[in-house]
Amino acid sequence: MLGGEEARATDFDLFRDHYPDTAVFINGLGPSESTTALQFHADKNTRLPGRQVPVGRAVAGTEVLLLAEDGNEAGLRGEIVIRSPYVSPGYLQQPELTARKMRAGCFYTGDLARRLPDGQLIYEGRRDAQVQLNGRRTELSEIEYALTGQQGVEQCAVMLCDSPAAHDSHTLVAVYTGAADRQALRSALRATLPAWMVPGRIVHLDECQLDELPLKANGKTDHDALRAALPLPGTADHAPAGDVPEDSDEHAIAAVYTELLAVASVGINDDFFALGGHSLLAMRLLARLESRLNVRLTLADVFAAPTPAELAAHVRNLPRQA
């Protein structure tokens, strides 16, 4: 039986490898404010929906709702709200928190979930894990679930970090464990997430000189400790520079990368986002390249071709403006 921390497909793999055929795998969600509310039961023949372990269905005597921000039924995705006679009456000497979380006999958990076709719920992180990224509200848990759904990713954490390339700006950083290829992950995320939600840096945990993701006393990822262990941008977390720019387009693009990203040099295979770039800097990149190369590029072009070599190859196929 698992609970407290989110269960991963790797946990279910361990269950199948080490327990007898008669064993039952149970994963659940049970906040202190309501005790166990959801449970998922499986045996060795159960097939998981991808690489995620459901938290299951409501237990007897408990009703679980998925509500949108406006308080109405959300349908497929929303906040887990628990209605049960076992819901706590409130928090000791914290009337404001009680009023916000305990309403009309319900406990508003702050946990997000998605409903599967068979009615079971998949946990999708905390509502308070939302951050503001360059003016857009971003759910870090949505990015983490896109990552953990990729083959070769065992665990991951996504954080908002200060951008080394610009003051008062931020970039998304993803740290993962497993054998997945970084560039393959970036391509997969571009195919499944909006461009502005694709992490600017994707770092393997080995590059942080850590054996495992750091945890707080409550078992949650310690993002502060993980940020402190990140390698400097432009060192381990991007492909080697390789060849130096050869033609005028590659030279111009690499030069603008150097200016905007505050790095000493850029090779033709260096990724704009891996070096600390983000969507706002990409807009400045477009303006400078339009001026220097007399071409009109879009933000989608930069996400699709983030290296000088790739972007130069794309530029060669564009008409030059007078």
PDB file of C-alpha atoms in Angstrom:
ATOM      1  CA  MET A   1       0.000   0.000   0.000  1.00  0.00           C
ATOM      2  CA  LEU A   2       1.376   3.378  -1.058  1.00  0.00           C
ATOM      3  CA  GLY A   3       0.325   6.866  -0.014  1.00  0.00           C
ATOM      4  CA  GLY A   4       1.700  10.239   0.974  1.00  0.00           C
ATOM      5  CA  GLU A   5       4.111  10.714  -1.911  1.00  0.00           C
ATOM      6  CA  GLU A   6       3.019  10.254  -5.502  1.00  0.00           C
ATOM      7  CA  ALA A   7       3.415   6.689  -6.804  1.00  0.00           C
ATOM      8  CA  ARG A   8       5.341   6.149 -10.037  1.00  0.00           C
ATOM      9  CA  ALA A   9       5.221   3.412 -12.647  1.00  0.00           C
ATOM     10  CA  THR A  10       8.648   2.336 -11.398  1.00  0.00           C
ATOM     11  CA  ASP A  11       7.026   1.549  -8.024  1.00  0.00           C
ATOM     12  CA  PHE A  12       4.551  -0.729  -9.772  1.00  0.00           C
ATOM     13  CA  ASP A  13       7.415  -2.346 -11.699  1.00  0.00           C
ATOM     14  CA  LEU A  14       9.109  -3.177  -8.382  1.00  0.00           C
ATOM     15  CA  PHE A  15       5.864  -4.664  -7.074  1.00  0.00           C
ATOM     16  CA  ARG A  16       5.553  -6.958 -10.089  1.00  0.00           C
ATOM     17  CA  ASP A  17       9.196  -8.019  -9.857  1.00  0.00           C
ATOM     18  CA  HIS A  18       9.378  -8.788  -6.141  1.00  0.00           C
ATOM     19  CA  TYR A  19       5.949  -9.772  -4.797  1.00  0.00           C
ATOM     20  CA  PRO A  20       4.035 -13.067  -5.181  1.00  0.00           C
ATOM     21  CA  ASP A  21       1.220 -13.468  -7.704  1.00  0.00           C
ATOM     22  CA  THR A  22      -1.388 -13.264  -4.931  1.00  0.00           C
ATOM     23  CA  ALA A  23      -0.240  -9.810  -3.774  1.00  0.00           C
ATOM     24  CA  VAL A  24      -2.367  -6.702  -4.317  1.00  0.00           C
ATOM     25  CA  PHE A  25      -0.913  -3.286  -5.140  1.00  0.00           C
ATOM     26  CA  ILE A  26      -2.820  -0.401  -3.524  1.00  0.00           C
ATOM     27  CA  ASN A  27      -2.209   3.267  -4.203  1.00  0.00           C
ATOM     28  CA  GLY A  28      -4.310   5.978  -2.645  1.00  0.00           C
ATOM     29  CA  LEU A  29      -4.822   9.583  -1.709  1.00  0.00           C
ATOM     30  CA  GLY A  30      -5.702  10.406   1.870  1.00  0.00           C
ATOM     31  CA  PRO A  31      -5.054  13.912   3.177  1.00  0.00           C
ATOM     32  CA  SER A  32      -4.824  14.368   6.939  1.00  0.00           C
ATOM     33  CA  GLU A  33      -7.938  16.549   6.722  1.00  0.00           C
ATOM     34  CA  SER A  34     -10.126  13.702   5.458  1.00  0.00           C
ATOM     35  CA  THR A  35      -8.261  10.382   5.866  1.00  0.00           C
ATOM     36  CA  THR A  36      -8.244   8.003   2.881  1.00  0.00           C
ATOM     37  CA  ALA A  37     -10.528   9.250   0.106  1.00  0.00           C
ATOM     38  CA  LEU A  38      -9.313   7.478  -3.050  1.00  0.00           C
ATOM     39  CA  GLN A  39      -7.830   4.043  -3.672  1.00  0.00           C
ATOM     40  CA  PHE A  40      -6.525   2.151  -6.695  1.00  0.00           C
ATOM     41  CA  HIS A  41      -6.208  -1.648  -6.563  1.00  0.00           C
ATOM     42  CA  ALA A  42      -4.105  -3.674  -8.996  1.00  0.00           C
ATOM     43  CA  ASP A  43      -2.511  -7.065  -9.406  1.00  0.00           C
ATOM     44  CA  LYS A  44       0.411  -8.175 -11.534  1.00  0.00           C
ATOM     45  CA  ASN A  45      -1.754  -8.360 -14.659  1.00  0.00           C
ATOM     46  CA  THR A  46      -3.070  -4.804 -14.377  1.00  0.00           C
ATOM     47  CA  ARG A  47      -2.040  -2.459 -17.187  1.00  0.00           C
ATOM     48  CA  LEU A  48      -1.287   1.097 -16.174  1.00  0.00           C
ATOM     49  CA  PRO A  49      -2.433   4.067 -18.266  1.00  0.00           C
ATOM     50  CA  GLY A  50       1.014   4.984 -19.562  1.00  0.00           C
ATOM     51  CA  ARG A  51       3.701   5.592 -16.947  1.00  0.00           C
ATOM     52  CA  GLN A  52       1.327   6.944 -14.314  1.00  0.00           C
ATOM     53  CA  VAL A  53      -0.320   5.169 -11.371  1.00  0.00           C
ATOM     54  CA  PRO A  54      -3.944   6.183 -10.732  1.00  0.00           C
ATOM     55  CA  VAL A  55      -5.080   7.210  -7.265  1.00  0.00           C
ATOM     56  CA  GLY A  56      -8.280   5.374  -8.081  1.00  0.00           C
ATOM     57  CA  ARG A  57     -11.899   5.883  -7.105  1.00  0.00           C
ATOM     58  CA  ALA A  58     -13.627   7.212  -4.005  1.00  0.00           C
ATOM     59  CA  VAL A  59     -13.770   4.794  -1.074  1.00  0.00           C
ATOM     60  CA  ALA A  60     -17.086   3.828   0.529  1.00  0.00           C
ATOM     61  CA  GLY A  61     -18.802   6.664   2.354  1.00  0.00           C
ATOM     62  CA  THR A  62     -16.843   9.348   0.499  1.00  0.00           C
ATOM     63  CA  GLU A  63     -17.722  11.471  -2.532  1.00  0.00           C
ATOM     64  CA  VAL A  64     -14.920  12.930  -4.625  1.00  0.00           C
ATOM     65  CA  LEU A  65     -15.608  15.810  -7.017  1.00  0.00           C
ATOM     66  CA  LEU A  66     -13.461  17.455  -9.672  1.00  0.00           C
ATOM     67  CA  LEU A  67     -14.185  21.176  -9.642  1.00  0.00           C
ATOM     68  CA  ALA A  68     -13.057  23.977 -11.930  1.00  0.00           C
ATOM     69  CA  GLU A  69     -11.819  27.320 -10.600  1.00  0.00           C
ATOM     70  CA  ASP A  70     -15.363  28.724 -10.775  1.00  0.00           C
ATOM     71  CA  GLY A  71     -16.593  25.978  -8.426  1.00  0.00           C
ATOM     72  CA  ASN A  72     -18.538  24.069 -11.081  1.00  0.00           C
ATOM     73  CA  GLU A  73     -17.997  20.441 -12.070  1.00  0.00           C
ATOM     74  CA  ALA A  74     -14.854  20.323 -14.184  1.00  0.00           C
ATOM     75  CA  GLY A  75     -15.529  17.178 -16.158  1.00  0.00           C
ATOM     76  CA  LEU A  76     -12.178  15.651 -17.053  1.00  0.00           C
ATOM     77  CA  ARG A  77      -9.727  17.769 -15.050  1.00  0.00           C
ATOM     78  CA  GLY A  78      -9.960  19.887 -11.929  1.00  0.00           C
ATOM     79  CA  GLU A  79      -9.329  20.231  -8.204  1.00  0.00           C
ATOM     80  CA  ILE A  80     -10.046  17.222  -5.998  1.00  0.00           C
ATOM     81  CA  VAL A  81     -12.794  18.147  -3.525  1.00  0.00           C
ATOM     82  CA  ILE A  82     -13.751  15.598  -0.861  1.00  0.00           C
ATOM     83  CA  ARG A  83     -17.215  15.373   0.698  1.00  0.00           C
ATOM     84  CA  SER A  84     -17.306  12.969   3.615  1.00  0.00           C
ATOM     85  CA  PRO A  85     -18.417  12.662   7.258  1.00  0.00           C
ATOM     86  CA  TYR A  86     -14.732  12.183   8.028  1.00  0.00           C
ATOM     87  CA  VAL A  87     -13.670  15.652   6.840  1.00  0.00           C
ATOM     88  CA  SER A  88     -12.007  17.624   9.633  1.00  0.00           C
ATOM     89  CA  PRO A  89     -13.971  20.562  11.109  1.00  0.00           C
ATOM     90  CA  GLY A  90     -10.990  22.838  10.534  1.00  0.00           C
ATOM     91  CA  TYR A  91      -7.480  23.924  11.439  1.00  0.00           C
ATOM     92  CA  LEU A  92      -6.589  24.807  15.020  1.00  0.00           C
ATOM     93  CA  GLN A  93      -6.502  28.597  15.506  1.00  0.00           C
ATOM     94  CA  GLN A  94      -6.433  29.205  11.725  1.00  0.00           C
ATOM     95  CA  PRO A  95      -9.931  30.490  10.890  1.00  0.00           C
ATOM     96  CA  GLU A  96      -8.982  32.005   7.518  1.00  0.00           C
ATOM     97  CA  LEU A  97      -7.412  28.773   6.283  1.00  0.00           C
ATOM     98  CA  THR A  98     -10.401  26.812   7.581  1.00  0.00           C
ATOM     99  CA  ALA A  99     -12.827  29.103   5.745  1.00  0.00           C
ATOM    100  CA  ARG A 100     -10.884  28.693   2.516  1.00  0.00           C
ATOM    101  CA  LYS A 101     -10.389  24.926   2.618  1.00  0.00           C
ATOM    102  CA  MET A 102     -13.466  23.625   4.483  1.00  0.00           C
ATOM    103  CA  ARG A 103     -16.734  24.670   2.872  1.00  0.00           C
ATOM    104  CA  ALA A 104     -20.210  23.152   3.097  1.00  0.00           C
ATOM    105  CA  GLY A 105     -18.931  19.871   4.455  1.00  0.00           C
ATOM    106  CA  CYS A 106     -16.266  19.602   1.748  1.00  0.00           C
ATOM    107  CA  PHE A 107     -12.490  19.722   1.863  1.00  0.00           C
ATOM    108  CA  TYR A 108     -10.848  21.582  -1.029  1.00  0.00           C
ATOM    109  CA  THR A 109      -7.566  19.705  -1.284  1.00  0.00           C
ATOM    110  CA  GLY A 110      -5.631  21.906  -3.708  1.00  0.00           C
ATOM    111  CA  ASP A 111      -4.700  18.698  -5.556  1.00  0.00           C
ATOM    112  CA  LEU A 112      -5.341  18.478  -9.284  1.00  0.00           C
ATOM    113  CA  ALA A 113      -6.495  15.309 -11.024  1.00  0.00           C
ATOM    114  CA  ARG A 114      -7.614  14.009 -14.400  1.00  0.00           C
ATOM    115  CA  ARG A 115     -10.488  11.554 -14.819  1.00  0.00           C
ATOM    116  CA  LEU A 116      -9.829   8.488 -16.961  1.00  0.00           C
ATOM    117  CA  PRO A 117     -12.542   6.947 -19.192  1.00  0.00           C
ATOM    118  CA  ASP A 118     -13.111   4.202 -16.592  1.00  0.00           C
ATOM    119  CA  GLY A 119     -13.754   6.807 -13.872  1.00  0.00           C
ATOM    120  CA  GLN A 120     -10.464   6.473 -12.012  1.00  0.00           C
ATOM    121  CA  LEU A 121      -8.424   9.567 -11.219  1.00  0.00           C
ATOM    122  CA  ILE A 122      -4.829  10.368 -12.110  1.00  0.00           C
ATOM    123  CA  TYR A 123      -3.110  12.767  -9.706  1.00  0.00           C
ATOM    124  CA  GLU A 124      -1.646  15.779 -11.527  1.00  0.00           C
ATOM    125  CA  GLY A 125       0.079  17.754  -8.808  1.00  0.00           C
ATOM    126  CA  ARG A 126      -0.782  20.729  -6.626  1.00  0.00           C
ATOM    127  CA  ARG A 127      -2.766  23.780  -7.665  1.00  0.00           C
ATOM    128  CA  ASP A 128      -0.285  25.894  -5.684  1.00  0.00           C
ATOM    129  CA  ALA A 129       2.477  24.601  -7.978  1.00  0.00           C
ATOM    130  CA  GLN A 130       1.280  27.149 -10.550  1.00  0.00           C
ATOM    131  CA  VAL A 131       3.771  29.899 -11.318  1.00  0.00           C
ATOM    132  CA  GLN A 132       3.796  33.048 -13.409  1.00  0.00           C
ATOM    133  CA  LEU A 133       6.227  32.676 -16.305  1.00  0.00           C
ATOM    134  CA  ASN A 134       6.687  35.811 -18.366  1.00  0.00           C
ATOM    135  CA  GLY A 135       3.074  36.810 -17.765  1.00  0.00           C
ATOM    136  CA  ARG A 136       1.568  33.355 -18.317  1.00  0.00           C
ATOM    137  CA  ARG A 137       0.203  31.105 -15.591  1.00  0.00           C
ATOM    138  CA  THR A 138       2.032  27.796 -15.808  1.00  0.00           C
ATOM    139  CA  GLU A 139       1.318  24.530 -14.006  1.00  0.00           C
ATOM    140  CA  LEU A 140       4.652  22.885 -13.267  1.00  0.00           C
ATOM    141  CA  SER A 141       2.897  19.584 -12.586  1.00  0.00           C
ATOM    142  CA  GLU A 142       1.591  19.509 -16.162  1.00  0.00           C
ATOM    143  CA  ILE A 143       5.161  19.725 -17.450  1.00  0.00           C
ATOM    144  CA  GLU A 144       6.321  17.068 -14.983  1.00  0.00           C
ATOM    145  CA  TYR A 145       3.612  14.696 -16.140  1.00  0.00           C
ATOM    146  CA  ALA A 146       4.527  15.283 -19.769  1.00  0.00           C
ATOM    147  CA  LEU A 147       8.100  14.339 -18.849  1.00  0.00           C
ATOM    148  CA  THR A 148       7.287  11.272 -16.766  1.00  0.00           C
ATOM    149  CA  GLY A 149       5.160  10.006 -19.629  1.00  0.00           C
ATOM    150  CA  GLN A 150       8.269   9.734 -21.824  1.00  0.00           C
ATOM    151  CA  GLN A 151      10.142   6.472 -22.192  1.00  0.00           C
ATOM    152  CA  GLY A 152      13.354   6.413 -20.179  1.00  0.00           C
ATOM    153  CA  VAL A 153      12.316   9.014 -17.582  1.00  0.00           C
ATOM    154  CA  GLU A 154      12.108   7.616 -14.050  1.00  0.00           C
ATOM    155  CA  GLN A 155      11.677  10.758 -11.941  1.00  0.00           C
ATOM    156  CA  CYS A 156      11.702  14.463 -12.642  1.00  0.00           C
ATOM    157  CA  ALA A 157      11.215  17.885 -11.109  1.00  0.00           C
ATOM    158  CA  VAL A 158      10.431  21.145 -12.891  1.00  0.00           C
ATOM    159  CA  MET A 159      11.321  24.482 -11.301  1.00  0.00           C
ATOM    160  CA  LEU A 160      11.158  28.168 -12.058  1.00  0.00           C
ATOM    161  CA  CYS A 161      14.674  29.615 -11.835  1.00  0.00           C
ATOM    162  CA  ASP A 162      16.244  33.006 -12.364  1.00  0.00           C
ATOM    163  CA  SER A 163      17.363  33.431 -15.939  1.00  0.00           C
ATOM    164  CA  PRO A 164      21.130  33.954 -16.222  1.00  0.00           C
ATOM    165  CA  ALA A 165      20.568  35.801 -19.461  1.00  0.00           C
ATOM    166  CA  ALA A 166      18.414  38.673 -18.222  1.00  0.00           C
ATOM    167  CA  HIS A 167      17.635  40.524 -15.003  1.00  0.00           C
ATOM    168  CA  ASP A 168      14.144  40.153 -13.509  1.00  0.00           C
ATOM    169  CA  SER A 169      13.408  37.220 -15.788  1.00  0.00           C
ATOM    170  CA  HIS A 170      12.884  33.520 -15.241  1.00  0.00           C
ATOM    171  CA  THR A 171      13.241  30.259 -17.085  1.00  0.00           C
ATOM    172  CA  LEU A 172      11.914  26.753 -16.561  1.00  0.00           C
ATOM    173  CA  VAL A 173      14.422  24.068 -15.618  1.00  0.00           C
ATOM    174  CA  ALA A 174      13.646  20.340 -15.693  1.00  0.00           C
ATOM    175  CA  VAL A 175      15.817  17.802 -13.868  1.00  0.00           C
ATOM    176  CA  TYR A 176      15.287  14.114 -14.587  1.00  0.00           C
ATOM    177  CA  THR A 177      16.630  10.647 -13.838  1.00  0.00           C
ATOM    178  CA  GLY A 178      16.732   7.692 -16.202  1.00  0.00           C
ATOM    179  CA  ALA A 179      18.257   6.789 -19.545  1.00  0.00           C
ATOM    180  CA  ALA A 180      16.219   9.158 -21.736  1.00  0.00           C
ATOM    181  CA  ASP A 181      18.090  11.283 -24.274  1.00  0.00           C
ATOM    182  CA  ARG A 182      17.875  15.007 -23.549  1.00  0.00           C
ATOM    183  CA  GLN A 183      17.294  16.108 -27.129  1.00  0.00           C
ATOM    184  CA  ALA A 184      14.643  13.428 -27.629  1.00  0.00           C
ATOM    185  CA  LEU A 185      12.878  14.716 -24.520  1.00  0.00           C
ATOM    186  CA  ARG A 186      12.992  18.278 -25.799  1.00  0.00           C
ATOM    187  CA  SER A 187      11.502  17.191 -29.127  1.00  0.00           C
ATOM    188  CA  ALA A 188       8.775  15.202 -27.371  1.00  0.00           C
ATOM    189  CA  LEU A 189       7.857  18.134 -25.132  1.00  0.00           C
ATOM    190  CA  ARG A 190       7.679  20.485 -28.113  1.00  0.00           C
ATOM    191  CA  ALA A 191       5.181  18.080 -29.663  1.00  0.00           C
ATOM    192  CA  THR A 192       2.952  17.883 -26.572  1.00  0.00           C
ATOM    193  CA  LEU A 193       3.207  21.237 -24.754  1.00  0.00           C
ATOM    194  CA  PRO A 194       2.742  24.880 -25.757  1.00  0.00           C
ATOM    195  CA  ALA A 195       6.079  26.366 -26.798  1.00  0.00           C
ATOM    196  CA  TRP A 196       6.305  28.633 -23.737  1.00  0.00           C
ATOM    197  CA  MET A 197       5.916  25.627 -21.397  1.00  0.00           C
ATOM    198  CA  VAL A 198       8.895  23.715 -22.783  1.00  0.00           C
ATOM    199  CA  PRO A 199      11.724  24.011 -20.204  1.00  0.00           C
ATOM    200  CA  GLY A 200      14.599  26.195 -21.305  1.00  0.00           C
ATOM    201  CA  ARG A 201      17.012  23.801 -19.632  1.00  0.00           C
ATOM    202  CA  ILE A 202      16.740  20.033 -19.327  1.00  0.00           C
ATOM    203  CA  VAL A 203      19.347  18.646 -16.944  1.00  0.00           C
ATOM    204  CA  HIS A 204      20.136  15.055 -16.006  1.00  0.00           C
ATOM    205  CA  LEU A 205      20.452  14.553 -12.250  1.00  0.00           C
ATOM    206  CA  ASP A 206      24.000  13.210 -12.674  1.00  0.00           C
ATOM    207  CA  GLU A 207      25.062  16.695 -13.808  1.00  0.00           C
ATOM    208  CA  CYS A 208      23.915  18.066 -10.436  1.00  0.00           C
ATOM    209  CA  GLN A 209      26.376  15.731  -8.673  1.00  0.00           C
ATOM    210  CA  LEU A 210      23.457  14.124  -6.824  1.00  0.00           C
ATOM    211  CA  ASP A 211      22.525  10.460  -6.475  1.00  0.00           C
ATOM    212  CA  GLU A 212      18.809  11.142  -6.076  1.00  0.00           C
ATOM    213  CA  LEU A 213      16.361  14.030  -6.067  1.00  0.00           C
ATOM    214  CA  PRO A 214      16.684  15.866  -2.719  1.00  0.00           C
ATOM    215  CA  LEU A 215      13.646  15.552  -0.475  1.00  0.00           C
ATOM    216  CA  LYS A 216      12.225  17.566   2.398  1.00  0.00           C
ATOM    217  CA  ALA A 217      11.252  15.956   5.693  1.00  0.00           C
ATOM    218  CA  ASN A 218       7.688  15.512   4.371  1.00  0.00           C
ATOM    219  CA  GLY A 219       8.928  13.513   1.388  1.00  0.00           C
ATOM    220  CA  LYS A 220       8.356  16.270  -1.182  1.00  0.00           C
ATOM    221  CA  THR A 221      11.053  17.388  -3.601  1.00  0.00           C
ATOM    222  CA  ASP A 222      13.350  20.019  -2.089  1.00  0.00           C
ATOM    223  CA  HIS A 223      13.449  22.485  -4.967  1.00  0.00           C
ATOM    224  CA  ASP A 224      15.747  24.913  -3.157  1.00  0.00           C
ATOM    225  CA  ALA A 225      18.382  22.210  -2.685  1.00  0.00           C
ATOM    226  CA  LEU A 226      17.967  21.130  -6.292  1.00  0.00           C
ATOM    227  CA  ARG A 227      18.383  24.694  -7.586  1.00  0.00           C
ATOM    228  CA  ALA A 228      21.580  25.048  -5.558  1.00  0.00           C
ATOM    229  CA  ALA A 229      22.983  21.902  -7.188  1.00  0.00           C
ATOM    230  CA  LEU A 230      22.250  22.902 -10.793  1.00  0.00           C
ATOM    231  CA  PRO A 231      25.279  23.194 -13.092  1.00  0.00           C
ATOM    232  CA  LEU A 232      25.941  26.619 -14.551  1.00  0.00           C
ATOM    233  CA  PRO A 233      24.055  27.268 -17.799  1.00  0.00           C
ATOM    234  CA  GLY A 234      26.137  26.615 -20.845  1.00  0.00           C
ATOM    235  CA  THR A 235      28.252  23.915 -19.182  1.00  0.00           C
ATOM    236  CA  ALA A 236      26.920  20.396 -18.799  1.00  0.00           C
ATOM    237  CA  ASP A 237      23.321  20.877 -19.793  1.00  0.00           C
ATOM    238  CA  HIS A 238      23.693  21.467 -23.521  1.00  0.00           C
ATOM    239  CA  ALA A 239      25.314  19.679 -26.409  1.00  0.00           C
ATOM    240  CA  PRO A 240      29.030  20.325 -27.011  1.00  0.00           C
ATOM    241  CA  ALA A 241      29.651  23.322 -29.213  1.00  0.00           C
ATOM    242  CA  GLY A 242      31.132  21.219 -31.998  1.00  0.00           C
ATOM    243  CA  ASP A 243      31.903  23.117 -35.187  1.00  0.00           C
ATOM    244  CA  VAL A 244      32.328  26.867 -35.178  1.00  0.00           C
ATOM    245  CA  PRO A 245      30.105  28.963 -37.467  1.00  0.00           C
ATOM    246  CA  GLU A 246      31.133  28.810 -41.112  1.00  0.00           C
ATOM    247  CA  ASP A 247      28.860  30.965 -43.259  1.00  0.00           C
ATOM    248  CA  SER A 248      27.552  34.470 -42.661  1.00  0.00           C
ATOM    249  CA  ASP A 249      24.124  33.324 -41.448  1.00  0.00           C
ATOM    250  CA  GLU A 250      25.594  30.999 -38.820  1.00  0.00           C
ATOM    251  CA  HIS A 251      28.017  33.725 -37.716  1.00  0.00           C
ATOM    252  CA  ALA A 252      25.213  36.288 -37.372  1.00  0.00           C
ATOM    253  CA  ILE A 253      22.941  33.956 -35.425  1.00  0.00           C
ATOM    254  CA  ALA A 254      25.729  32.785 -33.103  1.00  0.00           C
ATOM    255  CA  ALA A 255      26.718  36.410 -32.481  1.00  0.00           C
ATOM    256  CA  VAL A 256      23.184  37.362 -31.437  1.00  0.00           C
ATOM    257  CA  TYR A 257      23.005  34.307 -29.163  1.00  0.00           C
ATOM    258  CA  THR A 258      26.214  35.473 -27.494  1.00  0.00           C
ATOM    259  CA  GLU A 259      24.860  38.995 -26.997  1.00  0.00           C
ATOM    260  CA  LEU A 260      21.493  37.971 -25.583  1.00  0.00           C
ATOM    261  CA  LEU A 261      22.590  35.023 -23.459  1.00  0.00           C
ATOM    262  CA  ALA A 262      25.707  36.614 -21.935  1.00  0.00           C
ATOM    263  CA  VAL A 263      27.953  33.658 -22.784  1.00  0.00           C
ATOM    264  CA  ALA A 264      31.537  33.769 -24.002  1.00  0.00           C
ATOM    265  CA  SER A 265      31.007  31.806 -27.212  1.00  0.00           C
ATOM    266  CA  VAL A 266      28.382  29.801 -29.049  1.00  0.00           C
ATOM    267  CA  GLY A 267      28.861  26.847 -31.364  1.00  0.00           C
ATOM    268  CA  ILE A 268      26.537  25.992 -34.213  1.00  0.00           C
ATOM    269  CA  ASN A 269      25.028  23.083 -32.250  1.00  0.00           C
ATOM    270  CA  ASP A 270      24.325  25.022 -29.047  1.00  0.00           C
ATOM    271  CA  ASP A 271      20.651  25.197 -28.109  1.00  0.00           C
ATOM    272  CA  PHE A 272      19.260  28.687 -27.421  1.00  0.00           C
ATOM    273  CA  PHE A 273      17.031  27.441 -24.594  1.00  0.00           C
ATOM    274  CA  ALA A 274      19.617  25.145 -23.038  1.00  0.00           C
ATOM    275  CA  LEU A 275      21.890  28.184 -22.733  1.00  0.00           C
ATOM    276  CA  GLY A 276      19.250  29.997 -20.665  1.00  0.00           C
ATOM    277  CA  GLY A 277      17.031  31.506 -23.334  1.00  0.00           C
ATOM    278  CA  HIS A 278      13.273  31.845 -22.938  1.00  0.00           C
ATOM    279  CA  SER A 279      10.330  33.149 -24.925  1.00  0.00           C
ATOM    280  CA  LEU A 280      10.893  36.841 -24.110  1.00  0.00           C
ATOM    281  CA  LEU A 281      14.550  36.655 -25.120  1.00  0.00           C
ATOM    282  CA  ALA A 282      13.488  34.735 -28.214  1.00  0.00           C
ATOM    283  CA  MET A 283      11.354  37.726 -29.240  1.00  0.00           C
ATOM    284  CA  ARG A 284      14.425  39.957 -28.944  1.00  0.00           C
ATOM    285  CA  LEU A 285      16.345  37.392 -30.954  1.00  0.00           C
ATOM    286  CA  LEU A 286      13.777  37.629 -33.747  1.00  0.00           C
ATOM    287  CA  ALA A 287      14.027  41.414 -33.866  1.00  0.00           C
ATOM    288  CA  ARG A 288      17.823  41.402 -34.100  1.00  0.00           C
ATOM    289  CA  LEU A 289      17.943  38.664 -36.717  1.00  0.00           C
ATOM    290  CA  GLU A 290      15.336  40.439 -38.824  1.00  0.00           C
ATOM    291  CA  SER A 291      17.528  43.545 -38.755  1.00  0.00           C
ATOM    292  CA  ARG A 292      20.799  41.745 -39.518  1.00  0.00           C
ATOM    293  CA  LEU A 293      19.660  39.041 -41.931  1.00  0.00           C
ATOM    294  CA  ASN A 294      16.689  40.790 -43.541  1.00  0.00           C
ATOM    295  CA  VAL A 295      14.347  37.864 -42.909  1.00  0.00           C
ATOM    296  CA  ARG A 296      11.117  37.544 -40.984  1.00  0.00           C
ATOM    297  CA  LEU A 297      11.141  34.736 -38.415  1.00  0.00           C
ATOM    298  CA  THR A 298       8.523  33.584 -35.922  1.00  0.00           C
ATOM    299  CA  LEU A 299       8.757  32.341 -32.358  1.00  0.00           C
ATOM    300  CA  ALA A 300       7.751  28.894 -33.616  1.00  0.00           C
ATOM    301  CA  ASP A 301      10.821  28.932 -35.889  1.00  0.00           C
ATOM    302  CA  VAL A 302      13.121  29.375 -32.893  1.00  0.00           C
ATOM    303  CA  PHE A 303      11.481  26.555 -30.953  1.00  0.00           C
ATOM    304  CA  ALA A 304      11.644  24.263 -33.979  1.00  0.00           C
ATOM    305  CA  ALA A 305      15.242  25.202 -34.832  1.00  0.00           C
ATOM    306  CA  PRO A 306      16.945  26.376 -31.607  1.00  0.00           C
ATOM    307  CA  THR A 307      20.594  25.976 -32.685  1.00  0.00           C
ATOM    308  CA  PRO A 308      22.511  28.329 -35.015  1.00  0.00           C
ATOM    309  CA  ALA A 309      22.983  25.490 -37.511  1.00  0.00           C
ATOM    310  CA  GLU A 310      19.278  24.629 -37.602  1.00  0.00           C
ATOM    311  CA  LEU A 311      18.114  28.227 -37.662  1.00  0.00           C
ATOM    312  CA  ALA A 312      20.600  29.168 -40.387  1.00  0.00           C
ATOM    313  CA  ALA A 313      19.387  26.246 -42.519  1.00  0.00           C
ATOM    314  CA  HIS A 314      15.834  27.539 -42.116  1.00  0.00           C
ATOM    315  CA  VAL A 315      16.867  31.114 -42.913  1.00  0.00           C
ATOM    316  CA  ARG A 316      18.440  30.022 -46.215  1.00  0.00           C
ATOM    317  CA  ASN A 317      15.008  28.916 -47.404  1.00  0.00           C
ATOM    318  CA  LEU A 318      13.342  32.233 -46.599  1.00  0.00           C
ATOM    319  CA  PRO A 319      13.016  35.234 -48.917  1.00  0.00           C
ATOM    320  CA  ARG A 320      15.243  38.172 -48.002  1.00  0.00           C
ATOM    321  CA  GLN A 321      13.490  41.458 -47.430  1.00  0.00           C
ATOM    322  CA  ALA A 322      14.595  44.506 -49.326  1.00  0.00           C
TER     323      ALA A 322
END
